[in-house]
Amino acid sequence: MALAAVACVALAACSGNGDEEAETAAAPATDASTTISQPDQSTTTKAAPTTTTATTTTAAPEPKPKPKPKPKPSPSGPQETPRKIAVMVENLYSPSRAQSGRPQWGLSGAQVLFENVVEGGITRFMAIYDSNVPGPPLIGPVRSARLPFVQIAHGFDAEYAHWGGSQFALELLADPQYGQLNAEGNAVAGFRRTSERAAPHNGITSWEMLNHAANALGRDQVSVIDEPWRTEAAKPKAEVQVGAIGLTFSTNRAMDVCFQYNRATNSYDRFTNDGGMTPHVELLTGAQLSPTTVIVMEMDASIFNNGRSRYVHTQTTGYGPLYLFKNGQRVDGGWSRPTTDKQIALTTHDGKNIALPPGQTWVALIVRSEGGTLDPRPPGATCTP
């Protein structure tokens, strides 16, 4: 490649290429410019000699201030980065663990996570992993491809791992420029099923398996990204502006989430509505998911209904409002992207690039017409009653 959650209800949608998934879920009750200093050029010189034998005393020259180093320009344009692999992960909630997508395997090891409503009011995740960081031993439940996620992964020049997909996503992935790893196609050996859950909620993989599959297919060892996101040092502020971030994605209350700022870790503890706001944990470790940065992007969407499923195709190109939360602070701005082969730009209202602290970044794409909302809460607010 040169550049580049959710359950079936009907058993028929759980086999084959997975492109016709009708999705439902048990909905819990609502809880509802650097200045360079110039050296001093003045010195004191020795006085001219006279006819006497006496000499003048020369004063010691004042020390010249050391010039400040010029700031290095931020990198721009296409850059080679370590190989990235994006994995589709389920987020269906069911009181029955065997029929649920929660809790998931391996989300805490992702560098970036995207969350977006797909159909049936249910969200799905795309977790992006980087070969520069040791990948988790298990990732899943792996689910089928959806068009908006394919387009976003293309901007990261990532290999796109999925288990089948919708008609629209598979048609796009047929283009060789999209580096797909399909459990029902070219990368069967990169996936397996576990007996811990019922199909289709039991598809799993790992970084090692996917990396091996990509190598076997002769894929590039690097991902070339146009204008990668900027980074900065972590710097928690003395004054917290936002204590918690409430989000809805649809009218399905099981998809409601909340991020609560944790000053001790300078990150945002995630909660999901599992019959009440509950810590969203990582199945491998039991630890609560807690990204360093939360980004909320408002996007429009087109609806495609094939008679069996109503697909929400979020429009990932263009521009729209952006709300970014880091270090307990809120930064308002905008996102923009001219074409799907470009990275999504994150800028302030005056056009400056927004830098992200190190750690995991969680990106929530909300579609207002589908019931998406943002509720930033004051300092001291929590996600639980």
mmCIF file of C-alpha atoms in Angstrom:
data_model
loop_
_atom_site.group_PDB
_atom_site.id
_atom_site.type_symbol
_atom_site.label_atom_id
_atom_site.label_comp_id
_atom_site.label_asym_id
_atom_site.label_seq_id
_atom_site.Cartn_x
_atom_site.Cartn_y
_atom_site.Cartn_z
ATOM 1 C CA MET A 1 0.000 0.000 0.000
ATOM 2 C CA ALA A 2 1.558 3.342 -1.036
ATOM 3 C CA LEU A 3 -0.572 5.816 0.903
ATOM 4 C CA ALA A 4 -3.498 4.775 2.947
ATOM 5 C CA ALA A 5 -19.775 -1.509 17.656
ATOM 6 C CA VAL A 6 -22.050 -3.863 16.999
ATOM 7 C CA ALA A 7 -23.893 -7.081 16.670
ATOM 8 C CA CYS A 8 -25.924 -9.022 14.155
ATOM 9 C CA VAL A 9 -29.327 -9.917 15.377
ATOM 10 C CA ALA A 10 -30.204 -12.291 12.603
ATOM 11 C CA LEU A 11 -28.029 -15.361 12.469
ATOM 12 C CA ALA A 12 -27.874 -15.033 8.713
ATOM 13 C CA ALA A 13 -26.024 -11.742 9.157
ATOM 14 C CA CYS A 14 -23.400 -13.445 11.299
ATOM 15 C CA SER A 15 -22.023 -15.523 8.467
ATOM 16 C CA GLY A 16 -20.963 -14.857 4.915
ATOM 17 C CA ASN A 17 -19.321 -11.520 4.266
ATOM 18 C CA GLY A 18 -21.221 -9.720 7.004
ATOM 19 C CA ASP A 19 -22.403 -6.970 4.675
ATOM 20 C CA GLU A 20 -26.051 -7.001 5.665
ATOM 21 C CA GLU A 21 -26.048 -6.637 9.431
ATOM 22 C CA ALA A 22 -29.259 -5.466 11.048
ATOM 23 C CA GLU A 23 -28.287 -4.352 14.518
ATOM 24 C CA THR A 24 -30.221 -3.913 17.731
ATOM 25 C CA ALA A 25 -29.272 -3.751 21.361
ATOM 26 C CA ALA A 26 -30.843 -3.885 24.759
ATOM 27 C CA ALA A 27 -31.113 -0.226 25.750
ATOM 28 C CA PRO A 28 -30.648 0.425 29.457
ATOM 29 C CA ALA A 29 -32.766 2.998 31.199
ATOM 30 C CA THR A 30 -31.623 6.596 30.812
ATOM 31 C CA ASP A 31 -29.274 7.929 33.542
ATOM 32 C CA ALA A 32 -29.323 9.836 31.358
ATOM 33 C CA SER A 33 7.686 34.065 16.867
ATOM 34 C CA THR A 34 10.431 33.512 19.089
ATOM 35 C CA THR A 35 12.508 36.737 19.625
ATOM 36 C CA ILE A 36 16.262 36.257 19.311
ATOM 37 C CA SER A 37 18.290 38.389 21.725
ATOM 38 C CA GLN A 38 21.057 40.262 19.878
ATOM 39 C CA PRO A 39 24.596 40.252 21.349
ATOM 40 C CA ASP A 40 25.804 43.498 22.902
ATOM 41 C CA GLN A 41 28.268 44.897 20.354
ATOM 42 C CA SER A 42 29.802 47.588 22.664
ATOM 43 C CA THR A 43 33.244 47.060 24.305
ATOM 44 C CA THR A 44 35.572 49.218 26.376
ATOM 45 C CA THR A 45 38.903 49.867 24.602
ATOM 46 C CA LYS A 46 42.318 50.783 25.987
ATOM 47 C CA ALA A 47 42.948 54.553 26.218
ATOM 48 C CA ALA A 48 45.447 56.086 23.791
ATOM 49 C CA PRO A 49 48.991 56.225 25.259
ATOM 50 C CA THR A 50 50.330 59.604 26.598
ATOM 51 C CA THR A 51 53.847 61.047 26.936
ATOM 52 C CA THR A 52 54.060 59.821 30.512
ATOM 53 C CA THR A 53 54.929 56.320 31.637
ATOM 54 C CA ALA A 54 51.513 55.830 33.226
ATOM 55 C CA THR A 55 49.015 53.585 31.450
ATOM 56 C CA THR A 56 45.248 53.452 31.606
ATOM 57 C CA THR A 57 43.349 50.503 33.010
ATOM 58 C CA THR A 58 41.036 48.705 30.590
ATOM 59 C CA ALA A 59 37.658 47.731 32.047
ATOM 60 C CA ALA A 60 36.630 44.104 31.558
ATOM 61 C CA PRO A 61 34.160 43.774 28.669
ATOM 62 C CA GLU A 62 30.579 43.047 29.615
ATOM 63 C CA PRO A 63 29.588 39.431 28.887
ATOM 64 C CA LYS A 64 27.628 39.068 25.703
ATOM 65 C CA PRO A 65 24.206 37.521 26.149
ATOM 66 C CA LYS A 66 23.953 34.099 24.584
ATOM 67 C CA PRO A 67 21.514 34.113 21.652
ATOM 68 C CA LYS A 68 18.431 32.002 22.149
ATOM 69 C CA PRO A 69 18.197 29.037 19.777
ATOM 70 C CA LYS A 70 15.767 29.482 16.947
ATOM 71 C CA PRO A 71 12.744 27.212 17.252
ATOM 72 C CA LYS A 72 12.764 24.275 14.915
ATOM 73 C CA PRO A 73 9.924 24.393 12.406
ATOM 74 C CA SER A 74 7.165 21.857 12.859
ATOM 75 C CA PRO A 75 7.287 19.065 10.295
ATOM 76 C CA SER A 76 4.867 19.450 7.451
ATOM 77 C CA GLY A 77 3.911 17.563 4.337
ATOM 78 C CA PRO A 78 3.897 13.787 3.857
ATOM 79 C CA GLN A 79 5.961 11.899 6.410
ATOM 80 C CA GLU A 80 6.939 8.302 6.914
ATOM 81 C CA THR A 81 5.718 6.883 10.200
ATOM 82 C CA PRO A 82 5.781 3.354 11.649
ATOM 83 C CA ARG A 83 3.259 0.964 10.109
ATOM 84 C CA LYS A 84 -0.255 1.476 11.369
ATOM 85 C CA ILE A 85 -3.055 -1.069 11.515
ATOM 86 C CA ALA A 86 -6.671 -0.050 12.082
ATOM 87 C CA VAL A 87 -9.038 -2.672 13.518
ATOM 88 C CA MET A 88 -12.844 -2.618 13.555
ATOM 89 C CA VAL A 89 -14.112 -3.386 17.077
ATOM 90 C CA GLU A 90 -17.636 -4.032 18.314
ATOM 91 C CA ASN A 91 -19.442 -1.948 20.940
ATOM 92 C CA LEU A 92 -22.774 -3.711 21.311
ATOM 93 C CA TYR A 93 -24.130 -3.874 24.861
ATOM 94 C CA SER A 94 -26.115 -6.839 26.107
ATOM 95 C CA PRO A 95 -26.726 -8.003 29.698
ATOM 96 C CA SER A 96 -25.577 -11.399 28.439
ATOM 97 C CA ARG A 97 -21.768 -11.443 28.188
ATOM 98 C CA ALA A 98 -21.930 -14.128 25.508
ATOM 99 C CA GLN A 99 -24.008 -11.822 23.278
ATOM 100 C CA SER A 100 -22.189 -8.579 24.101
ATOM 101 C CA GLY A 101 -19.337 -6.653 22.542
ATOM 102 C CA ARG A 102 -18.350 -5.243 25.933
ATOM 103 C CA PRO A 103 -15.893 -5.370 27.511
ATOM 104 C CA GLN A 104 -13.417 -5.400 24.626
ATOM 105 C CA TRP A 105 -9.932 -6.818 24.278
ATOM 106 C CA GLY A 106 -6.958 -4.584 23.513
ATOM 107 C CA LEU A 107 -8.486 -1.089 23.342
ATOM 108 C CA SER A 108 -6.087 0.323 25.916
ATOM 109 C CA GLY A 109 -3.162 -0.456 23.582
ATOM 110 C CA ALA A 110 -4.465 1.656 20.689
ATOM 111 C CA GLN A 111 -2.835 4.999 19.944
ATOM 112 C CA VAL A 112 -6.033 6.455 18.460
ATOM 113 C CA LEU A 113 -9.660 5.311 18.724
ATOM 114 C CA PHE A 114 -12.559 6.541 16.600
ATOM 115 C CA GLU A 115 -16.172 6.057 17.712
ATOM 116 C CA ASN A 116 -19.125 6.579 15.385
ATOM 117 C CA VAL A 117 -22.730 5.435 15.010
ATOM 118 C CA VAL A 118 -23.151 2.897 12.215
ATOM 119 C CA GLU A 119 -26.710 1.552 12.191
ATOM 120 C CA GLY A 120 -29.431 0.622 14.629
ATOM 121 C CA GLY A 121 -28.307 3.553 16.769
ATOM 122 C CA ILE A 122 -25.231 1.514 17.739
ATOM 123 C CA THR A 123 -21.665 2.751 17.662
ATOM 124 C CA ARG A 124 -18.571 0.921 16.521
ATOM 125 C CA PHE A 125 -14.885 1.574 17.193
ATOM 126 C CA MET A 126 -11.857 1.726 14.948
ATOM 127 C CA ALA A 127 -8.691 1.194 17.004
ATOM 128 C CA ILE A 128 -5.432 2.287 15.369
ATOM 129 C CA TYR A 129 -2.223 0.602 16.478
ATOM 130 C CA ASP A 130 1.352 1.667 15.720
ATOM 131 C CA SER A 131 4.298 -0.691 15.177
ATOM 132 C CA ASN A 132 6.426 1.670 17.275
ATOM 133 C CA VAL A 133 4.481 0.566 20.363
ATOM 134 C CA PRO A 134 4.104 -3.074 21.474
ATOM 135 C CA GLY A 135 0.650 -4.210 20.400
ATOM 136 C CA PRO A 136 -1.808 -6.093 22.629
ATOM 137 C CA PRO A 137 -1.891 -9.901 22.578
ATOM 138 C CA LEU A 138 -5.637 -9.851 21.844
ATOM 139 C CA ILE A 139 -7.851 -7.335 19.996
ATOM 140 C CA GLY A 140 -11.591 -7.637 19.569
ATOM 141 C CA PRO A 141 -14.358 -8.432 19.124
ATOM 142 C CA VAL A 142 -13.450 -7.786 15.496
ATOM 143 C CA ARG A 143 -16.411 -6.750 13.387
ATOM 144 C CA SER A 144 -17.231 -5.800 9.828
ATOM 145 C CA ALA A 145 -16.106 -2.813 7.783
ATOM 146 C CA ARG A 146 -18.094 0.398 7.495
ATOM 147 C CA LEU A 147 -17.514 3.078 4.856
ATOM 148 C CA PRO A 148 -16.666 6.102 7.069
ATOM 149 C CA PHE A 149 -14.051 4.115 8.989
ATOM 150 C CA VAL A 150 -12.415 2.906 5.767
ATOM 151 C CA GLN A 151 -12.108 6.521 4.660
ATOM 152 C CA ILE A 152 -10.604 7.645 7.971
ATOM 153 C CA ALA A 153 -8.095 4.777 8.021
ATOM 154 C CA HIS A 154 -6.996 5.817 4.526
ATOM 155 C CA GLY A 155 -5.885 9.200 5.916
ATOM 156 C CA PHE A 156 -3.602 7.347 8.346
ATOM 157 C CA ASP A 157 -2.326 5.127 5.478
ATOM 158 C CA ALA A 158 -3.228 2.233 7.776
ATOM 159 C CA GLU A 159 -3.814 -1.409 7.014
ATOM 160 C CA TYR A 160 -7.554 -1.879 7.628
ATOM 161 C CA ALA A 161 -8.473 -5.062 9.527
ATOM 162 C CA HIS A 162 -12.097 -6.259 9.521
ATOM 163 C CA TRP A 163 -14.363 -9.303 9.456
ATOM 164 C CA GLY A 164 -16.388 -8.896 6.266
ATOM 165 C CA GLY A 165 -18.233 -5.647 5.747
ATOM 166 C CA SER A 166 -21.107 -3.686 4.298
ATOM 167 C CA GLN A 167 -21.583 -3.594 0.554
ATOM 168 C CA PHE A 168 -20.428 0.026 0.416
ATOM 169 C CA ALA A 169 -17.267 -0.576 2.433
ATOM 170 C CA LEU A 170 -16.279 -3.701 0.493
ATOM 171 C CA GLU A 171 -16.708 -1.921 -2.829
ATOM 172 C CA LEU A 172 -14.281 0.772 -1.691
ATOM 173 C CA LEU A 173 -11.833 -1.737 -0.230
ATOM 174 C CA ALA A 174 -11.657 -3.493 -3.612
ATOM 175 C CA ASP A 175 -9.417 -0.597 -4.705
ATOM 176 C CA PRO A 176 -5.796 -1.714 -4.046
ATOM 177 C CA GLN A 177 -4.888 1.652 -2.527
ATOM 178 C CA TYR A 178 -6.910 0.631 0.519
ATOM 179 C CA GLY A 179 -4.830 -1.949 2.368
ATOM 180 C CA GLN A 180 -7.434 -4.288 3.719
ATOM 181 C CA LEU A 181 -6.869 -7.319 5.954
ATOM 182 C CA ASN A 182 -10.127 -9.240 5.686
ATOM 183 C CA ALA A 183 -10.911 -12.204 7.923
ATOM 184 C CA GLU A 184 -13.222 -13.459 5.179
ATOM 185 C CA GLY A 185 -10.792 -12.816 2.344
ATOM 186 C CA ASN A 186 -7.081 -12.181 2.002
ATOM 187 C CA ALA A 187 -6.040 -12.493 5.660
ATOM 188 C CA VAL A 188 -7.910 -15.464 7.132
ATOM 189 C CA ALA A 189 -4.845 -16.530 9.130
ATOM 190 C CA GLY A 190 -4.814 -13.152 10.885
ATOM 191 C CA PHE A 191 -7.996 -13.865 12.835
ATOM 192 C CA ARG A 192 -9.666 -16.571 14.914
ATOM 193 C CA ARG A 193 -12.750 -17.124 17.059
ATOM 194 C CA THR A 194 -12.790 -17.660 20.797
ATOM 195 C CA SER A 195 -15.164 -19.909 22.708
ATOM 196 C CA GLU A 196 -15.684 -17.230 25.372
ATOM 197 C CA ARG A 197 -18.576 -15.647 23.466
ATOM 198 C CA ALA A 198 -21.109 -16.547 20.827
ATOM 199 C CA ALA A 199 -20.601 -15.640 17.181
ATOM 200 C CA PRO A 200 -20.351 -13.012 15.819
ATOM 201 C CA HIS A 201 -19.141 -11.412 19.058
ATOM 202 C CA ASN A 202 -16.139 -13.726 19.356
ATOM 203 C CA GLY A 203 -13.867 -12.728 16.469
ATOM 204 C CA ILE A 204 -10.419 -11.823 17.753
ATOM 205 C CA THR A 205 -6.957 -11.014 16.463
ATOM 206 C CA SER A 206 -3.684 -9.561 17.763
ATOM 207 C CA TRP A 207 -1.050 -7.094 16.620
ATOM 208 C CA GLU A 208 1.345 -9.966 15.942
ATOM 209 C CA MET A 209 -1.156 -11.876 13.799
ATOM 210 C CA LEU A 210 -2.122 -8.808 11.783
ATOM 211 C CA ASN A 211 1.470 -7.658 11.332
ATOM 212 C CA HIS A 212 2.384 -11.121 10.075
ATOM 213 C CA ALA A 213 -0.565 -11.085 7.666
ATOM 214 C CA ALA A 214 0.485 -7.683 6.322
ATOM 215 C CA ASN A 215 4.044 -8.922 5.810
ATOM 216 C CA ALA A 216 2.798 -12.026 4.014
ATOM 217 C CA LEU A 217 0.872 -9.784 1.624
ATOM 218 C CA GLY A 218 3.988 -7.707 0.933
ATOM 219 C CA ARG A 219 2.633 -4.542 2.512
ATOM 220 C CA ASP A 220 4.839 -1.527 3.277
ATOM 221 C CA GLN A 221 6.580 -1.415 6.644
ATOM 222 C CA VAL A 222 5.751 2.287 6.984
ATOM 223 C CA SER A 223 2.662 4.446 6.750
ATOM 224 C CA VAL A 224 3.015 7.733 4.860
ATOM 225 C CA ILE A 225 0.771 10.359 6.430
ATOM 226 C CA ASP A 226 0.118 13.799 4.982
ATOM 227 C CA GLU A 227 0.438 16.356 7.806
ATOM 228 C CA PRO A 228 0.451 14.078 10.884
ATOM 229 C CA TRP A 229 -1.097 15.444 14.051
ATOM 230 C CA ARG A 230 1.262 17.600 16.117
ATOM 231 C CA THR A 231 2.358 16.525 19.570
ATOM 232 C CA GLU A 232 3.401 18.409 22.698
ATOM 233 C CA ALA A 233 4.572 17.653 26.215
ATOM 234 C CA ALA A 234 1.923 16.823 28.784
ATOM 235 C CA LYS A 235 1.165 19.823 30.999
ATOM 236 C CA PRO A 236 -1.771 19.641 33.393
ATOM 237 C CA LYS A 237 -3.188 23.048 34.229
ATOM 238 C CA ALA A 238 -3.691 24.478 37.697
ATOM 239 C CA GLU A 239 -7.270 25.343 36.842
ATOM 240 C CA VAL A 240 -9.586 22.680 35.483
ATOM 241 C CA GLN A 241 -12.156 23.995 33.007
ATOM 242 C CA VAL A 242 -14.168 20.833 32.345
ATOM 243 C CA GLY A 243 -14.785 18.115 34.905
ATOM 244 C CA ALA A 244 -16.659 15.635 32.715
ATOM 245 C CA ILE A 245 -17.768 15.209 29.094
ATOM 246 C CA GLY A 246 -21.141 13.618 28.384
ATOM 247 C CA LEU A 247 -21.813 12.286 24.884
ATOM 248 C CA THR A 248 -24.735 10.727 23.060
ATOM 249 C CA PHE A 249 -24.526 9.249 19.572
ATOM 250 C CA SER A 250 -28.150 8.305 18.950
ATOM 251 C CA THR A 251 -31.425 7.743 20.744
ATOM 252 C CA ASN A 252 -30.089 4.381 21.927
ATOM 253 C CA ARG A 253 -29.162 5.085 25.545
ATOM 254 C CA ALA A 254 -26.873 2.041 25.691
ATOM 255 C CA MET A 255 -24.471 4.045 23.517
ATOM 256 C CA ASP A 256 -24.280 7.015 25.919
ATOM 257 C CA VAL A 257 -20.786 7.617 27.285
ATOM 258 C CA CYS A 258 -19.022 9.972 29.666
ATOM 259 C CA PHE A 259 -15.380 10.933 30.193
ATOM 260 C CA GLN A 260 -14.448 12.152 33.675
ATOM 261 C CA TYR A 261 -11.233 14.148 34.094
ATOM 262 C CA ASN A 262 -8.785 12.447 36.440
ATOM 263 C CA ARG A 263 -6.350 15.069 37.714
ATOM 264 C CA ALA A 264 -4.022 12.465 39.254
ATOM 265 C CA THR A 265 -3.407 10.793 35.892
ATOM 266 C CA ASN A 266 -4.174 13.844 33.694
ATOM 267 C CA SER A 267 -6.479 11.660 31.618
ATOM 268 C CA TYR A 268 -10.188 11.073 31.077
ATOM 269 C CA ASP A 269 -11.747 7.996 32.683
ATOM 270 C CA ARG A 270 -14.381 6.527 30.368
ATOM 271 C CA PHE A 271 -17.832 5.344 31.466
ATOM 272 C CA THR A 272 -20.482 3.533 29.410
ATOM 273 C CA ASN A 273 -24.186 3.033 30.017
ATOM 274 C CA ASP A 274 -24.410 -0.627 30.946
ATOM 275 C CA GLY A 275 -27.732 -0.213 32.714
ATOM 276 C CA GLY A 276 -26.217 2.826 34.448
ATOM 277 C CA MET A 277 -22.946 4.672 34.008
ATOM 278 C CA THR A 278 -20.234 2.087 34.646
ATOM 279 C CA PRO A 279 -16.436 2.234 34.224
ATOM 280 C CA HIS A 280 -15.513 1.035 30.734
ATOM 281 C CA VAL A 281 -12.771 -1.495 31.394
ATOM 282 C CA GLU A 282 -10.145 -3.263 29.335
ATOM 283 C CA LEU A 283 -10.817 -7.003 29.378
ATOM 284 C CA LEU A 284 -7.141 -7.948 29.319
ATOM 285 C CA THR A 285 -6.237 -6.017 32.466
ATOM 286 C CA GLY A 286 -9.506 -5.020 34.116
ATOM 287 C CA ALA A 287 -8.291 -1.402 34.144
ATOM 288 C CA GLN A 288 -10.597 1.454 33.200
ATOM 289 C CA LEU A 289 -10.018 2.984 29.773
ATOM 290 C CA SER A 290 -8.639 6.503 30.243
ATOM 291 C CA PRO A 291 -7.421 8.406 27.156
ATOM 292 C CA THR A 292 -5.184 11.456 27.520
ATOM 293 C CA THR A 293 -7.143 13.448 24.933
ATOM 294 C CA VAL A 294 -10.799 13.429 23.927
ATOM 295 C CA ILE A 295 -11.803 15.013 20.609
ATOM 296 C CA VAL A 296 -15.414 15.551 19.595
ATOM 297 C CA MET A 297 -16.100 16.321 15.925
ATOM 298 C CA GLU A 298 -19.501 17.276 14.573
ATOM 299 C CA MET A 299 -20.122 15.741 11.154
ATOM 300 C CA ASP A 300 -22.997 15.431 8.712
ATOM 301 C CA ALA A 301 -24.195 12.102 7.397
ATOM 302 C CA SER A 302 -26.024 10.491 4.499
ATOM 303 C CA ILE A 303 -28.438 7.623 5.061
ATOM 304 C CA PHE A 304 -28.471 4.527 2.867
ATOM 305 C CA ASN A 305 -31.241 2.007 3.359
ATOM 306 C CA ASN A 306 -31.033 -1.243 1.407
ATOM 307 C CA GLY A 307 -34.268 -2.608 2.844
ATOM 308 C CA ARG A 308 -32.535 -4.643 5.524
ATOM 309 C CA SER A 309 -30.247 -2.128 7.195
ATOM 310 C CA ARG A 310 -30.184 1.646 7.564
ATOM 311 C CA TYR A 311 -26.556 2.703 7.202
ATOM 312 C CA VAL A 312 -25.337 6.012 8.618
ATOM 313 C CA HIS A 313 -22.548 7.197 6.316
ATOM 314 C CA THR A 314 -20.806 9.949 8.243
ATOM 315 C CA GLN A 315 -19.191 12.458 5.884
ATOM 316 C CA THR A 316 -15.503 12.472 6.822
ATOM 317 C CA THR A 317 -14.409 15.136 4.325
ATOM 318 C CA GLY A 318 -15.239 18.837 4.417
ATOM 319 C CA TYR A 319 -15.131 20.777 7.651
ATOM 320 C CA GLY A 320 -17.039 21.236 10.881
ATOM 321 C CA PRO A 321 -16.880 22.154 14.579
ATOM 322 C CA LEU A 322 -14.348 20.511 16.863
ATOM 323 C CA TYR A 323 -14.159 20.402 20.647
ATOM 324 C CA LEU A 324 -10.913 19.100 22.136
ATOM 325 C CA PHE A 325 -10.288 18.230 25.760
ATOM 326 C CA LYS A 326 -6.781 17.860 27.198
ATOM 327 C CA ASN A 327 -5.071 18.676 30.506
ATOM 328 C CA GLY A 328 -8.464 19.454 32.031
ATOM 329 C CA GLN A 329 -8.941 22.211 29.452
ATOM 330 C CA ARG A 330 -11.310 22.746 26.545
ATOM 331 C CA VAL A 331 -10.127 23.963 23.123
ATOM 332 C CA ASP A 332 -12.733 24.889 20.510
ATOM 333 C CA GLY A 333 -11.890 24.939 16.830
ATOM 334 C CA GLY A 334 -12.586 23.076 13.642
ATOM 335 C CA TRP A 335 -11.722 19.948 11.730
ATOM 336 C CA SER A 336 -11.149 19.888 7.978
ATOM 337 C CA ARG A 337 -10.154 17.431 5.286
ATOM 338 C CA PRO A 338 -10.331 18.023 1.512
ATOM 339 C CA THR A 339 -10.002 14.373 0.436
ATOM 340 C CA THR A 340 -9.936 10.972 2.121
ATOM 341 C CA ASP A 341 -6.217 10.436 1.466
ATOM 342 C CA LYS A 342 -5.431 13.372 3.761
ATOM 343 C CA GLN A 343 -5.226 13.381 7.529
ATOM 344 C CA ILE A 344 -8.018 15.224 9.332
ATOM 345 C CA ALA A 345 -6.636 18.650 10.304
ATOM 346 C CA LEU A 346 -7.258 19.908 13.847
ATOM 347 C CA THR A 347 -7.126 23.699 14.136
ATOM 348 C CA THR A 348 -8.181 26.539 16.419
ATOM 349 C CA HIS A 349 -10.617 29.158 15.173
ATOM 350 C CA ASP A 350 -7.672 31.341 14.061
ATOM 351 C CA GLY A 351 -6.215 28.492 11.989
ATOM 352 C CA LYS A 352 -3.422 27.281 14.277
ATOM 353 C CA ASN A 353 -2.751 23.544 14.475
ATOM 354 C CA ILE A 354 -3.750 22.002 17.792
ATOM 355 C CA ALA A 355 -1.037 19.858 19.364
ATOM 356 C CA LEU A 356 -1.867 16.712 21.316
ATOM 357 C CA PRO A 357 -0.146 15.486 24.474
ATOM 358 C CA PRO A 358 1.382 11.999 24.446
ATOM 359 C CA GLY A 359 -0.914 9.089 25.173
ATOM 360 C CA GLN A 360 -4.119 7.736 23.764
ATOM 361 C CA THR A 361 -6.480 9.978 21.781
ATOM 362 C CA TRP A 362 -10.193 9.143 21.636
ATOM 363 C CA VAL A 363 -12.157 10.720 18.768
ATOM 364 C CA ALA A 364 -15.950 10.817 18.946
ATOM 365 C CA LEU A 365 -17.786 11.616 15.710
ATOM 366 C CA ILE A 366 -21.268 12.898 16.496
ATOM 367 C CA VAL A 367 -24.057 13.404 13.993
ATOM 368 C CA ARG A 368 -26.664 15.837 15.324
ATOM 369 C CA SER A 369 -29.393 14.505 13.022
ATOM 370 C CA GLU A 370 -28.930 11.039 14.551
ATOM 371 C CA GLY A 371 -29.226 12.299 18.124
ATOM 372 C CA GLY A 372 -25.584 13.115 18.776
ATOM 373 C CA THR A 373 -24.985 15.620 21.577
ATOM 374 C CA LEU A 374 -22.113 17.035 23.627
ATOM 375 C CA ASP A 375 -22.506 17.954 27.305
ATOM 376 C CA PRO A 376 -19.323 19.487 28.801
ATOM 377 C CA ARG A 377 -19.716 19.704 32.560
ATOM 378 C CA PRO A 378 -18.120 22.110 35.073
ATOM 379 C CA PRO A 379 -15.084 21.384 37.264
ATOM 380 C CA GLY A 380 -15.865 18.808 39.929
ATOM 381 C CA ALA A 381 -18.645 17.201 37.878
ATOM 382 C CA THR A 382 -18.682 13.436 37.669
ATOM 383 C CA CYS A 383 -20.063 10.807 35.323
ATOM 384 C CA THR A 384 -21.939 8.939 38.011
ATOM 385 C CA PRO A 385 -24.732 10.147 40.340
#
